[in-house]
Amino acid sequence: MGKNTEEKWEYYEPPTSFINQANVTEDLREDTEYPECFERYADLLDWFEEYDEVLDASNPPFYKWFTGGKLNASYECIDRHLPEKKDKTALLWEGELGTTQRFSYQDLYYKVNSLAAMLQDEFGVEKGDIVTLHLPMIPALPLTMLALARLGVAHSEVFGGFSAEAVAHRMDDADSEILITADGYYRRGKLLNHKEKADKAVEAANIDVENVLIWRREDELHPNASFIEGQDVIVQEAIEDYYGEEVEPVEQDSEDPLFLMYTSGTTGKPKGCQHRTGGYLAYAAGTLHDVHDVKPSDTYWCMADIGWITGHTYIVYGPLALGTTSVMYEGTPDYPDKDRTWEIAEKYDVDTLNTSPTAIRMFMKWGKEWLADKDFDFKLLGTVGEPIQEEAWTWYYQNVGDGETPIIDKWWQTETGGNLVSTYPAVDKMKPGAAGKPLMGIEADVVDEETGKSVEPGEQGSIVLKKPWPGMLQTVYGNDERFISEYWESFSDTESNDMEDWIYEPEDEVRLEDDGYFRFLGRLDEVMNVAGHRLGTGELEDAITEVDEVAETAVASRDHPEKGEVPDAYVVLKEGVTGSEKLKDKVVSMVEEEIGPIARPANVYIVDDVPKTRSGKIMRRLLEQVSNDEPLGDTTTLRDPSIVEDIREQVHG
Ligand code: PRX
């Protein structure tokens, strides 16, 4: 049906052919009973034991979902599909060099069972443990997640691109004594030595790491990978004794944790978002079914890395719970050439592609000629992770979607477990750059940051969530107080036992449009979004001050045409130290070492001082304006307004 103009906005409508086959054809937001509406999601699972109550809100904000229900995530994603589709492809893995591995549901069953048996019998892994994974995009990652889930053991996967320090911090925080990693993986044609990060992590961790389990990427161990006797184990060797073994899926309570996913916040080290089994899995499957319109017959490709929440929910748990075919790709979209994405889409006849604005901007820059001779035909397209500019949206719609494939722009976070704001693709019109409305059962509002009062349509403010939902995090691992202070304190009556008094603040800025659509504008807090990856300025600053010569630093985000944002580091040196290119390089290397290459500062500026308020708070917003060469905001609260002028002079001349 194409484009329609209503009011001053341009709307796009899905074609009838899409509507005719859609899972959801009426607005699920209407006539919903809260919280019973979420039974719709729970019904997509096969529970060992039915739940008693959808929501137990007696102790906010520690909500319980589907109380009394028993299930196992590995059973939901594998076993229950066997009677009808054991030969159906569950996972399609594409290696960077073009090798393929195809796993049917039956294959998954065998592999996950023998792995679970090995983990249990050889390493004594049991319910209640937390096992850290530092696995890249190879099949070992979903297999290991599912094997641990089968045993009722929570996994804590650290994105493969993160550094040894990041792994060590997470192992310490979670009291996790086993690390499962790989010897290597391919990036731009090169087999990287990933094992060396495990060695450094074991050294850096305070906790005594008992074992490091290594999945070999190739037939032979990476030539430069170490092997430490007594500590290291090659999974493919240890598992041989367990071939053919079966492990009963452990009956998990709905509220038993399924995994931890660490994410950046405004202050301090990354926090472990703890996700529960029942509510999370139901929410993953439910949103995938309703919003992503996934059917068992579909081939679904979410281009995220499983090391982030998007991959957990929409590569592993959601698609496998629904019994569909999920695609995962090891490498980068420009290797060996810039048509790699379209080649994979054609090869596997992908129905739904889910990617990020960063990737779309990159495709746009590379040019549509890379798509020209490719034969793909998507049913639905997705974007997620950052605000998408209208230009990128339109390019995606016209060139990847042929001017008719519906696009869903889904807003959510690591903490929320699954999508919270989007259009329902067969029901709502699309509006480029505006994600849509809160989904079924999600009570979102936009409020003034200062007063907490709802804003009028046309105005902007902070999004808040006024009622809980099943996919939400249970708590910050080991730190209930931080859970409250990070997410609830601003607008809640924290003394109250009434759910209505508890308001969750995601810390995103939104314009509430006249038609009720939410247009997300970016983070409110000091968190950056670099190519769809969340990084705290505090985390970067902590890393930079590890450099001996650095006295103080402030990190600000600079707009970037492809990545959305990149960090700029403003660095003050200790007395007597003089700045040099070498020192700047040292700052960059320290960030890579402490966090990972994705956090690498775009620029390091050596400055005399950073702007501070009279009470000593660093004004990062002013530095952000300097980085972006924008007019400076209010500087009257600064202790010394000349500092920021000097910095501007230095940066822009
Ligand atoms: O700022 C929002 C942005 O990404 C943040 C969440 O990042 P993370 O926890 O890493 O989760 C990524 C998986 C969704 C949000 O606070 N964000 C996410 N989706 C969108 C978005 N911004 C605008 N539009 C979106 N669709």
XYZ file of C-alpha atoms and ligand atoms in Angstrom:
679
model
C 0.000 0.000 0.000
C 2.985 2.206 0.473
C 3.170 5.758 1.691
C 0.383 7.925 3.048
C 0.483 11.471 4.315
C -1.559 12.289 7.379
C -1.184 15.498 9.347
C 2.401 16.565 8.773
C 3.827 13.083 9.088
C 4.527 10.549 6.453
C 3.094 7.187 7.280
C 3.761 3.916 5.555
C 1.404 0.974 5.517
C 2.100 -2.740 5.236
C 1.007 -4.509 2.044
C -2.133 -6.650 2.152
C -0.042 -9.734 1.411
C 1.729 -9.204 4.731
C -1.454 -8.523 6.672
C -3.062 -11.678 5.278
C -0.403 -13.910 6.763
C 0.318 -12.022 10.007
C 0.247 -13.516 13.492
C -1.413 -10.415 14.904
C -4.072 -8.556 12.961
C -5.783 -6.549 15.666
C -4.457 -4.066 18.152
C -3.566 -6.155 21.181
C -3.305 -3.005 23.266
C -7.059 -2.569 23.241
C -9.249 -4.188 25.870
C -6.342 -5.701 27.695
C -6.688 -6.929 31.208
C -3.529 -6.313 33.163
C -1.631 -8.518 34.012
C -3.711 -11.374 32.526
C -2.855 -10.196 29.024
C 0.583 -11.774 29.516
C -0.984 -15.238 29.665
C -0.911 -14.940 25.888
C 2.893 -15.132 26.060
C 3.032 -17.869 28.691
C 0.705 -19.966 26.520
C 3.427 -20.171 23.887
C 5.433 -22.371 26.263
C 4.899 -25.929 27.511
C 5.104 -25.691 31.265
C 5.993 -28.756 33.350
C 3.632 -27.346 35.902
C 1.134 -24.585 35.298
C 1.632 -21.331 37.156
C -0.808 -20.156 39.851
C -0.654 -16.441 39.368
C 0.509 -14.237 36.484
C 1.992 -11.571 38.739
C 2.815 -11.418 42.400
C 3.288 -7.722 43.139
C 3.282 -8.003 46.927
C 6.855 -6.797 47.320
C 7.600 -4.139 44.714
C 9.873 -3.726 42.864
C 10.743 -7.395 43.396
C 7.983 -8.750 41.251
C 7.347 -12.415 40.624
C 5.978 -13.672 37.334
C 4.005 -16.825 36.634
C 4.427 -17.928 40.221
C 4.479 -21.618 40.958
C 5.106 -22.414 37.286
C 7.807 -24.967 36.478
C 9.722 -25.176 33.235
C 13.152 -25.569 31.700
C 14.447 -23.262 28.982
C 16.438 -25.978 27.222
C 13.373 -28.212 27.143
C 11.289 -25.337 25.749
C 13.863 -24.616 23.050
C 14.653 -28.199 22.074
C 12.881 -31.242 23.525
C 9.329 -30.156 23.050
C 9.885 -29.659 19.322
C 11.222 -33.179 18.744
C 7.967 -35.101 18.264
C 6.923 -32.965 15.324
C 10.041 -31.464 13.892
C 13.172 -33.185 14.956
C 14.639 -32.839 11.482
C 13.779 -29.202 11.078
C 16.752 -26.824 11.069
C 17.028 -25.004 14.369
C 20.288 -23.155 13.868
C 22.076 -22.153 10.709
C 25.596 -21.031 11.372
C 27.611 -19.235 8.744
C 31.334 -18.960 9.389
C 33.203 -15.947 8.169
C 35.086 -18.006 5.595
C 31.837 -19.338 4.188
C 31.700 -22.681 5.982
C 28.250 -23.626 7.184
C 26.919 -25.692 10.046
C 23.312 -26.728 10.175
C 21.762 -28.058 13.374
C 18.383 -29.728 13.368
C 16.410 -29.773 16.609
C 17.530 -33.384 16.984
C 21.190 -32.342 16.539
C 20.747 -29.705 19.199
C 19.266 -32.323 21.486
C 22.292 -34.632 21.149
C 24.885 -31.909 21.433
C 23.290 -30.087 24.320
C 22.718 -33.308 26.243
C 26.268 -34.564 25.976
C 27.594 -31.152 26.876
C 25.278 -30.910 29.879
C 26.336 -34.404 30.991
C 29.978 -33.438 30.745
C 29.526 -30.171 32.624
C 27.632 -31.942 35.342
C 29.721 -35.066 35.783
C 33.175 -33.810 35.012
C 33.002 -30.300 36.426
C 30.310 -30.636 39.068
C 28.310 -27.778 37.640
C 24.922 -27.667 39.332
C 21.786 -25.652 39.879
C 22.542 -22.380 41.609
C 25.973 -21.909 39.989
C 26.850 -19.127 37.599
C 29.166 -19.994 34.747
C 30.900 -17.267 32.756
C 31.148 -17.580 28.999
C 33.410 -15.528 26.795
C 32.429 -17.000 23.503
C 32.420 -15.432 20.056
C 29.767 -16.066 17.398
C 30.366 -19.771 16.928
C 27.834 -22.567 17.532
C 29.528 -23.337 20.848
C 27.868 -20.241 22.276
C 24.186 -21.185 21.936
C 25.013 -24.846 22.657
C 26.690 -23.909 25.926
C 23.898 -21.557 26.947
C 21.326 -24.287 26.361
C 23.374 -26.956 28.155
C 23.683 -24.756 31.233
C 20.003 -23.884 31.100
C 19.264 -27.610 30.982
C 21.122 -28.031 34.281
C 19.405 -25.043 35.868
C 22.710 -23.171 35.876
C 22.750 -19.468 35.060
C 25.113 -18.343 32.320
C 26.824 -15.019 32.188
C 28.070 -14.458 28.663
C 30.585 -11.673 28.147
C 30.632 -10.234 24.616
C 33.564 -11.840 22.754
C 35.016 -8.447 21.829
C 35.336 -7.427 25.463
C 38.693 -7.496 27.159
C 40.187 -9.836 29.760
C 39.618 -7.180 32.427
C 35.931 -7.072 31.585
C 35.741 -10.856 31.926
C 37.614 -10.808 35.239
C 35.342 -8.155 36.713
C 32.247 -10.107 35.772
C 33.639 -13.375 37.155
C 34.472 -11.683 40.440
C 31.138 -9.973 40.684
C 29.223 -13.197 40.039
C 31.478 -15.494 42.103
C 31.849 -17.526 38.984
C 34.657 -20.078 39.053
C 34.401 -21.608 35.630
C 35.124 -19.850 32.367
C 34.050 -21.283 29.045
C 35.801 -19.745 26.074
C 37.153 -20.534 22.611
C 40.695 -20.650 21.294
C 39.913 -18.336 18.409
C 37.494 -16.952 15.853
C 37.673 -15.301 12.484
C 37.680 -11.567 11.942
C 38.307 -10.263 8.441
C 39.916 -13.500 7.352
C 42.250 -13.844 10.333
C 41.960 -16.442 13.075
C 42.291 -14.344 16.235
C 43.816 -15.767 19.376
C 40.945 -15.478 21.811
C 42.439 -17.782 24.427
C 44.998 -15.198 25.467
C 42.169 -13.120 26.898
C 41.156 -16.053 29.096
C 44.716 -16.327 30.405
C 44.780 -12.653 31.296
C 41.300 -12.834 32.807
C 42.298 -15.700 35.106
C 45.280 -13.664 36.193
C 43.300 -10.480 36.745
C 40.370 -12.093 38.573
C 40.363 -12.110 42.356
C 38.356 -15.269 42.414
C 40.174 -18.591 42.013
C 39.213 -19.767 38.584
C 38.941 -23.548 38.738
C 38.732 -24.443 35.101
C 38.908 -22.863 31.706
C 36.997 -24.861 29.126
C 38.095 -24.168 25.586
C 36.020 -24.781 22.513
C 38.311 -25.270 19.543
C 37.258 -23.218 16.553
C 39.196 -25.438 14.107
C 40.380 -29.048 14.176
C 43.635 -27.987 15.782
C 44.116 -25.610 18.670
C 45.044 -22.063 17.596
C 48.845 -22.189 17.090
C 49.446 -19.361 19.554
C 46.944 -20.428 22.187
C 48.406 -21.546 25.494
C 47.294 -24.722 27.224
C 47.623 -24.723 30.991
C 47.754 -28.224 32.457
C 45.438 -28.786 35.378
C 43.316 -25.782 34.483
C 42.495 -25.923 30.798
C 40.253 -28.458 29.125
C 39.416 -28.800 25.440
C 35.674 -29.274 25.239
C 35.735 -31.403 22.093
C 38.089 -33.857 23.817
C 36.382 -34.000 27.202
C 32.963 -34.456 25.657
C 33.856 -37.631 23.790
C 33.115 -39.761 26.857
C 29.643 -38.294 27.074
C 28.404 -38.831 23.532
C 24.900 -40.204 23.556
C 24.280 -39.369 27.203
C 21.045 -37.736 28.149
C 20.357 -35.376 31.000
C 16.871 -34.748 32.277
C 16.125 -31.029 32.030
C 16.152 -29.689 35.584
C 12.755 -28.478 36.678
C 13.165 -24.760 37.208
C 10.905 -22.528 39.128
C 9.558 -19.707 37.023
C 11.591 -17.292 39.141
C 14.887 -19.203 39.010
C 17.484 -17.091 37.214
C 18.247 -18.054 33.623
C 21.193 -15.742 33.010
C 23.080 -12.607 33.905
C 23.875 -9.961 31.329
C 26.185 -7.187 32.420
C 25.486 -3.724 31.140
C 26.804 -0.206 31.626
C 25.150 2.301 33.893
C 25.717 5.900 34.836
C 28.122 5.142 37.622
C 30.417 2.389 38.729
C 31.240 -0.881 37.082
C 28.823 -2.674 34.767
C 25.975 -4.283 36.638
C 24.686 -7.814 36.267
C 21.103 -7.737 35.086
C 19.562 -10.923 36.388
C 16.872 -12.450 34.206
C 14.374 -15.061 35.403
C 13.420 -18.211 33.530
C 9.630 -18.095 33.129
C 8.872 -14.418 32.613
C 11.884 -13.846 30.386
C 11.290 -16.828 28.138
C 7.580 -16.123 27.792
C 8.362 -12.502 26.952
C 11.036 -13.451 24.404
C 8.727 -15.890 22.647
C 5.689 -13.605 22.917
C 7.282 -10.514 21.437
C 8.976 -12.528 18.708
C 5.626 -14.027 17.797
C 3.551 -10.860 17.988
C 5.951 -8.131 16.939
C 8.467 -9.949 14.730
C 5.669 -12.067 13.279
C 7.788 -15.206 13.492
C 6.284 -18.551 12.499
C 7.842 -21.987 12.864
C 8.292 -22.152 9.101
C 10.332 -18.940 9.025
C 14.037 -18.388 8.688
C 14.870 -15.553 10.983
C 18.145 -13.670 11.013
C 18.941 -11.275 13.800
C 22.336 -9.786 12.973
C 23.259 -8.950 16.564
C 25.991 -10.721 18.515
C 24.741 -13.278 21.036
C 27.077 -11.546 23.502
C 24.444 -8.797 23.813
C 20.882 -9.066 25.052
C 19.503 -8.788 21.501
C 21.260 -12.010 20.585
C 20.151 -13.801 23.757
C 16.509 -12.931 23.176
C 16.206 -12.860 19.407
C 18.855 -15.313 18.157
C 18.717 -17.982 20.829
C 15.810 -18.075 23.258
C 12.979 -16.485 21.270
C 13.460 -18.231 17.912
C 14.232 -21.655 19.393
C 11.331 -21.459 21.840
C 9.065 -20.869 18.847
C 10.649 -23.742 16.905
C 11.792 -21.641 14.006
C 15.110 -21.518 12.122
C 17.572 -18.991 13.493
C 20.602 -17.782 11.531
C 23.871 -16.744 13.134
C 26.910 -15.298 11.380
C 30.432 -15.289 12.749
C 32.005 -12.384 10.938
C 31.694 -8.822 9.742
C 29.265 -7.692 7.023
C 32.079 -6.546 4.738
C 34.121 -9.697 4.621
C 35.200 -10.791 2.085
C 33.100 -8.076 0.479
C 30.390 -5.575 1.201
C 27.648 -7.801 -0.182
C 28.104 -10.452 2.503
C 24.825 -9.694 4.275
C 22.789 -10.022 1.072
C 24.675 -13.131 0.033
C 23.741 -14.826 3.333
C 20.149 -13.615 3.072
C 19.937 -15.136 -0.400
C 21.740 -18.355 0.531
C 19.365 -19.135 3.403
C 16.285 -17.504 1.943
C 15.907 -15.383 5.056
C 12.349 -14.215 5.753
C 13.049 -11.665 8.440
C 16.147 -9.570 8.906
C 16.736 -7.715 12.135
C 19.628 -5.253 12.260
C 20.746 -1.921 13.680
C 20.786 1.681 12.453
C 24.604 1.537 12.538
C 24.577 -1.316 10.045
C 21.938 0.400 7.915
C 24.001 3.606 7.765
C 26.976 1.511 6.717
C 25.006 -0.246 3.962
C 23.805 3.157 2.826
C 27.363 4.457 2.673
C 28.555 1.429 0.741
C 25.803 1.975 -1.827
C 22.861 0.040 -3.179
C 24.931 -1.525 -5.940
C 26.024 -4.174 -3.411
C 22.457 -5.415 -3.275
C 21.836 -5.229 -6.990
C 22.298 -8.807 -8.154
C 21.086 -10.475 -4.975
C 17.903 -12.440 -4.875
C 16.412 -11.969 -1.427
C 12.842 -11.346 -0.501
C 12.159 -10.294 3.043
C 8.790 -10.549 4.665
C 9.695 -8.191 7.468
C 12.625 -5.968 8.411
C 13.707 -4.862 11.868
C 15.831 -2.128 13.354
C 16.921 -1.922 16.967
C 19.431 -0.498 19.396
C 19.576 3.209 18.580
C 17.423 5.948 17.162
C 17.172 5.632 13.388
C 17.262 8.769 11.282
C 14.518 9.156 8.689
C 17.060 9.022 5.880
C 18.420 5.657 6.990
C 14.911 4.311 7.581
C 13.833 5.325 4.090
C 16.953 3.873 2.508
C 16.308 0.567 4.294
C 12.660 0.581 3.234
C 13.356 1.407 -0.397
C 16.463 -0.648 -1.040
C 16.226 -3.642 1.244
C 12.458 -3.732 1.507
C 11.720 -2.869 -2.114
C 9.441 -0.076 -1.004
C 6.846 -2.397 0.512
C 8.278 -4.674 3.212
C 7.157 -3.525 6.658
C 9.794 -2.314 9.113
C 9.569 -2.669 12.891
C 11.622 -0.258 14.992
C 11.760 -1.806 18.438
C 12.819 0.037 21.543
C 14.037 -1.878 24.568
C 17.070 -2.469 26.798
C 19.207 -5.162 28.377
C 17.103 -4.740 31.493
C 13.758 -5.137 29.778
C 14.461 -8.600 28.327
C 12.480 -7.939 25.153
C 10.796 -5.249 23.065
C 8.619 -2.706 24.871
C 7.760 -0.104 22.242
C 7.138 -0.871 18.578
C 4.484 -1.042 15.955
C 2.610 -4.291 15.400
C 3.590 -4.690 11.767
C 0.209 -5.693 10.343
C -1.774 -3.322 12.535
C 0.029 -0.016 12.968
C 1.206 2.370 10.340
C 4.925 3.006 10.244
C 6.478 6.381 10.752
C 10.214 6.675 9.999
C 12.252 7.410 13.107
C 9.377 6.954 15.557
C 9.417 3.475 17.067
C 5.689 3.238 17.728
C 3.535 2.788 20.802
C 4.002 0.793 23.990
C 3.145 -2.842 23.325
C 0.383 -4.862 24.932
C 0.501 -4.616 28.726
C 3.273 -2.016 28.750
C 2.214 1.103 30.604
C 4.664 3.707 29.429
C 4.470 7.460 29.835
C 6.702 10.413 29.065
C 7.378 12.726 31.998
C 9.196 15.928 32.751
C 12.544 15.012 34.253
C 12.311 17.581 37.002
C 8.703 17.320 38.096
C 7.819 13.782 37.053
C 4.572 15.099 35.505
C 3.354 13.702 32.199
C 4.267 15.845 29.223
C 1.748 16.935 26.613
C 1.757 15.394 23.148
C 4.346 17.217 21.064
C 6.684 17.595 24.033
C 9.659 15.580 25.118
C 10.773 14.087 28.384
C 11.907 10.902 30.025
C 10.149 7.615 29.312
C 8.885 5.821 32.413
C 7.258 2.426 32.875
C 4.426 2.490 35.343
C 3.752 -1.210 35.579
C 6.021 -4.240 35.554
C 6.219 -6.744 32.674
C 7.401 -10.371 32.555
C 10.666 -9.770 30.654
C 12.062 -7.283 33.157
C 15.208 -7.950 35.148
C 14.688 -9.465 38.593
C 17.395 -7.395 40.205
C 21.003 -6.322 39.821
C 22.904 -9.465 40.717
C 23.851 -9.438 44.376
C 22.805 -5.835 44.839
C 19.115 -5.141 45.428
C 19.922 -1.640 46.607
C 21.597 -0.779 43.341
C 18.596 -2.208 41.519
C 16.394 0.297 43.333
C 18.754 3.245 43.082
C 19.530 2.740 39.376
C 16.029 2.224 38.086
C 13.336 3.199 40.555
C 14.445 5.915 42.903
C 13.757 8.995 40.752
C 9.986 8.754 40.534
C 8.908 6.084 43.029
C 7.751 6.173 46.588
C 10.308 3.638 47.703
C 8.603 3.158 51.061
C 5.401 1.982 49.458
C 4.204 -1.570 49.038
C 1.787 -0.593 46.329
C 2.886 -1.372 42.781
C 1.255 1.851 41.577
C 3.854 3.865 43.509
C 6.789 2.230 41.768
C 7.939 3.814 38.524
C 10.796 2.385 36.480
C 13.023 4.870 34.662
C 14.963 3.575 31.643
C 16.738 6.959 31.244
C 15.891 7.538 27.616
C 14.679 10.787 26.156
C 11.543 10.631 24.048
C 9.312 12.949 22.105
C 5.705 11.978 22.597
C 4.140 12.705 19.244
C 0.611 13.888 18.605
C -0.436 10.471 17.360
C 0.870 8.780 20.538
C 4.011 7.444 18.868
C 7.238 7.510 20.863
C 10.194 9.048 19.045
C 13.340 8.038 20.939
C 16.008 10.715 21.012
C 18.864 9.084 22.935
C 20.047 8.473 26.452
C 19.414 10.983 29.203
C 22.210 9.838 31.421
C 25.909 9.667 30.884
C 25.743 6.543 28.845
C 26.792 6.447 25.213
C 25.507 4.318 22.424
C 28.440 3.383 20.200
C 27.282 1.451 17.163
C 24.349 0.172 19.199
C 26.566 -0.826 22.127
C 26.020 0.712 25.480
C 29.026 2.239 27.224
C 29.121 4.294 30.386
C 31.260 7.417 30.391
C 32.209 6.523 33.982
C 33.501 3.158 32.874
C 35.706 4.770 30.230
C 36.939 7.363 32.699
C 37.845 4.642 35.196
C 39.901 2.934 32.503
C 41.668 6.130 31.453
C 42.658 7.082 34.993
C 44.487 3.760 35.186
C 47.155 5.460 33.055
C 49.797 6.627 35.542
C 50.275 10.045 34.007
C 46.571 10.904 34.069
C 45.231 13.036 36.908
C 41.647 13.386 35.792
C 39.493 12.793 32.760
C 36.050 13.379 31.336
C 34.592 11.439 28.448
C 31.992 12.965 26.158
C 30.184 11.575 23.167
C 30.750 12.899 19.662
C 28.199 12.299 16.901
C 29.445 9.949 14.251
C 27.923 9.440 10.797
C 27.976 5.640 10.968
C 28.373 4.609 14.580
C 25.902 7.119 15.968
C 28.220 8.150 18.753
C 31.919 7.717 19.607
C 33.793 8.682 22.783
C 36.100 11.699 22.972
C 38.463 11.706 25.953
C 39.451 14.969 27.634
C 42.476 14.239 29.763
C 44.205 16.265 32.477
C 47.771 15.170 33.210
C 49.527 15.034 36.543
C 51.838 17.891 37.532
C 55.115 17.821 35.673
C 53.969 15.449 32.927
C 53.949 16.772 29.370
C 51.532 15.568 26.750
C 52.678 13.629 23.697
C 51.255 11.465 20.930
C 52.701 8.488 22.764
C 50.745 9.349 25.864
C 47.552 9.687 23.837
C 48.197 6.227 22.390
C 48.671 4.952 25.893
C 45.228 6.256 26.833
C 43.683 4.509 23.832
C 45.462 1.222 24.596
C 44.361 1.340 28.203
C 40.718 1.637 27.157
C 41.125 -1.288 24.772
C 42.696 -3.324 27.492
C 40.220 -2.483 30.219
C 37.032 -2.601 28.165
C 37.651 -3.584 24.554
C 38.243 -2.056 21.113
C 34.611 -0.932 20.742
C 35.207 1.635 23.484
C 38.302 3.122 21.804
C 38.234 6.947 22.059
C 37.982 8.707 18.708
C 40.064 11.612 20.018
C 42.192 12.170 23.061
C 42.531 15.839 24.010
C 45.083 16.795 26.610
C 43.591 19.746 28.483
C 44.524 21.878 31.478
C 41.285 21.194 33.291
C 37.761 19.869 32.698
C 34.657 22.014 33.243
C 33.084 21.557 36.664
C 30.197 23.033 38.546
C 30.858 24.845 41.792
C 30.032 21.658 43.625
C 32.662 19.827 41.588
C 30.468 17.849 39.197
C 32.004 17.424 35.744
C 29.796 18.978 33.048
C 30.101 16.398 30.320
C 27.290 17.953 28.335
C 29.439 21.012 27.659
C 32.256 18.825 26.427
C 29.787 17.019 24.232
C 28.871 20.390 22.733
C 32.556 21.134 22.182
C 33.098 17.751 20.521
C 30.152 18.342 18.212
C 31.037 21.974 17.584
C 27.643 23.073 18.842
C 26.845 26.300 20.702
C 27.604 25.943 24.392
C 24.701 25.624 26.790
C 24.447 27.420 30.097
C 27.905 27.879 31.622
C 26.855 30.061 34.551
C 26.949 27.206 37.044
C 30.596 26.527 36.228
C 33.296 27.269 38.717
C 35.431 28.665 35.900
C 33.645 29.198 32.565
C 36.913 30.094 30.808
C 38.015 26.444 30.988
C 35.476 25.287 28.474
C 36.252 28.232 26.176
C 39.924 27.289 26.266
C 39.064 23.707 25.415
C 36.894 24.819 22.525
C 39.724 26.955 21.226
C 42.074 24.011 21.478
C 39.735 21.569 19.716
C 38.415 23.815 16.970
C 41.084 26.517 16.746
O 18.919 4.307 24.372
C 18.141 3.180 24.050
C 18.761 2.474 22.874
O 19.580 1.449 23.408
C 19.511 1.458 24.829
C 19.575 0.063 25.368
O 20.810 -0.509 25.062
P 21.105 -2.005 25.479
O 20.775 -2.197 26.905
O 22.472 -2.302 25.030
O 20.080 -2.866 24.694
C 20.195 -3.015 23.326
C 19.055 -3.875 22.862
C 17.821 -3.120 22.620
C 18.219 2.150 25.148
O 18.220 2.679 26.439
N 17.735 1.881 21.995
C 17.390 0.590 21.914
N 16.475 0.401 20.948
C 16.210 1.604 20.409
C 17.011 2.556 21.088
N 16.956 3.871 20.793
C 16.107 4.250 19.830
N 15.325 3.412 19.130
C 15.347 2.071 19.374
N 14.585 1.255 18.655
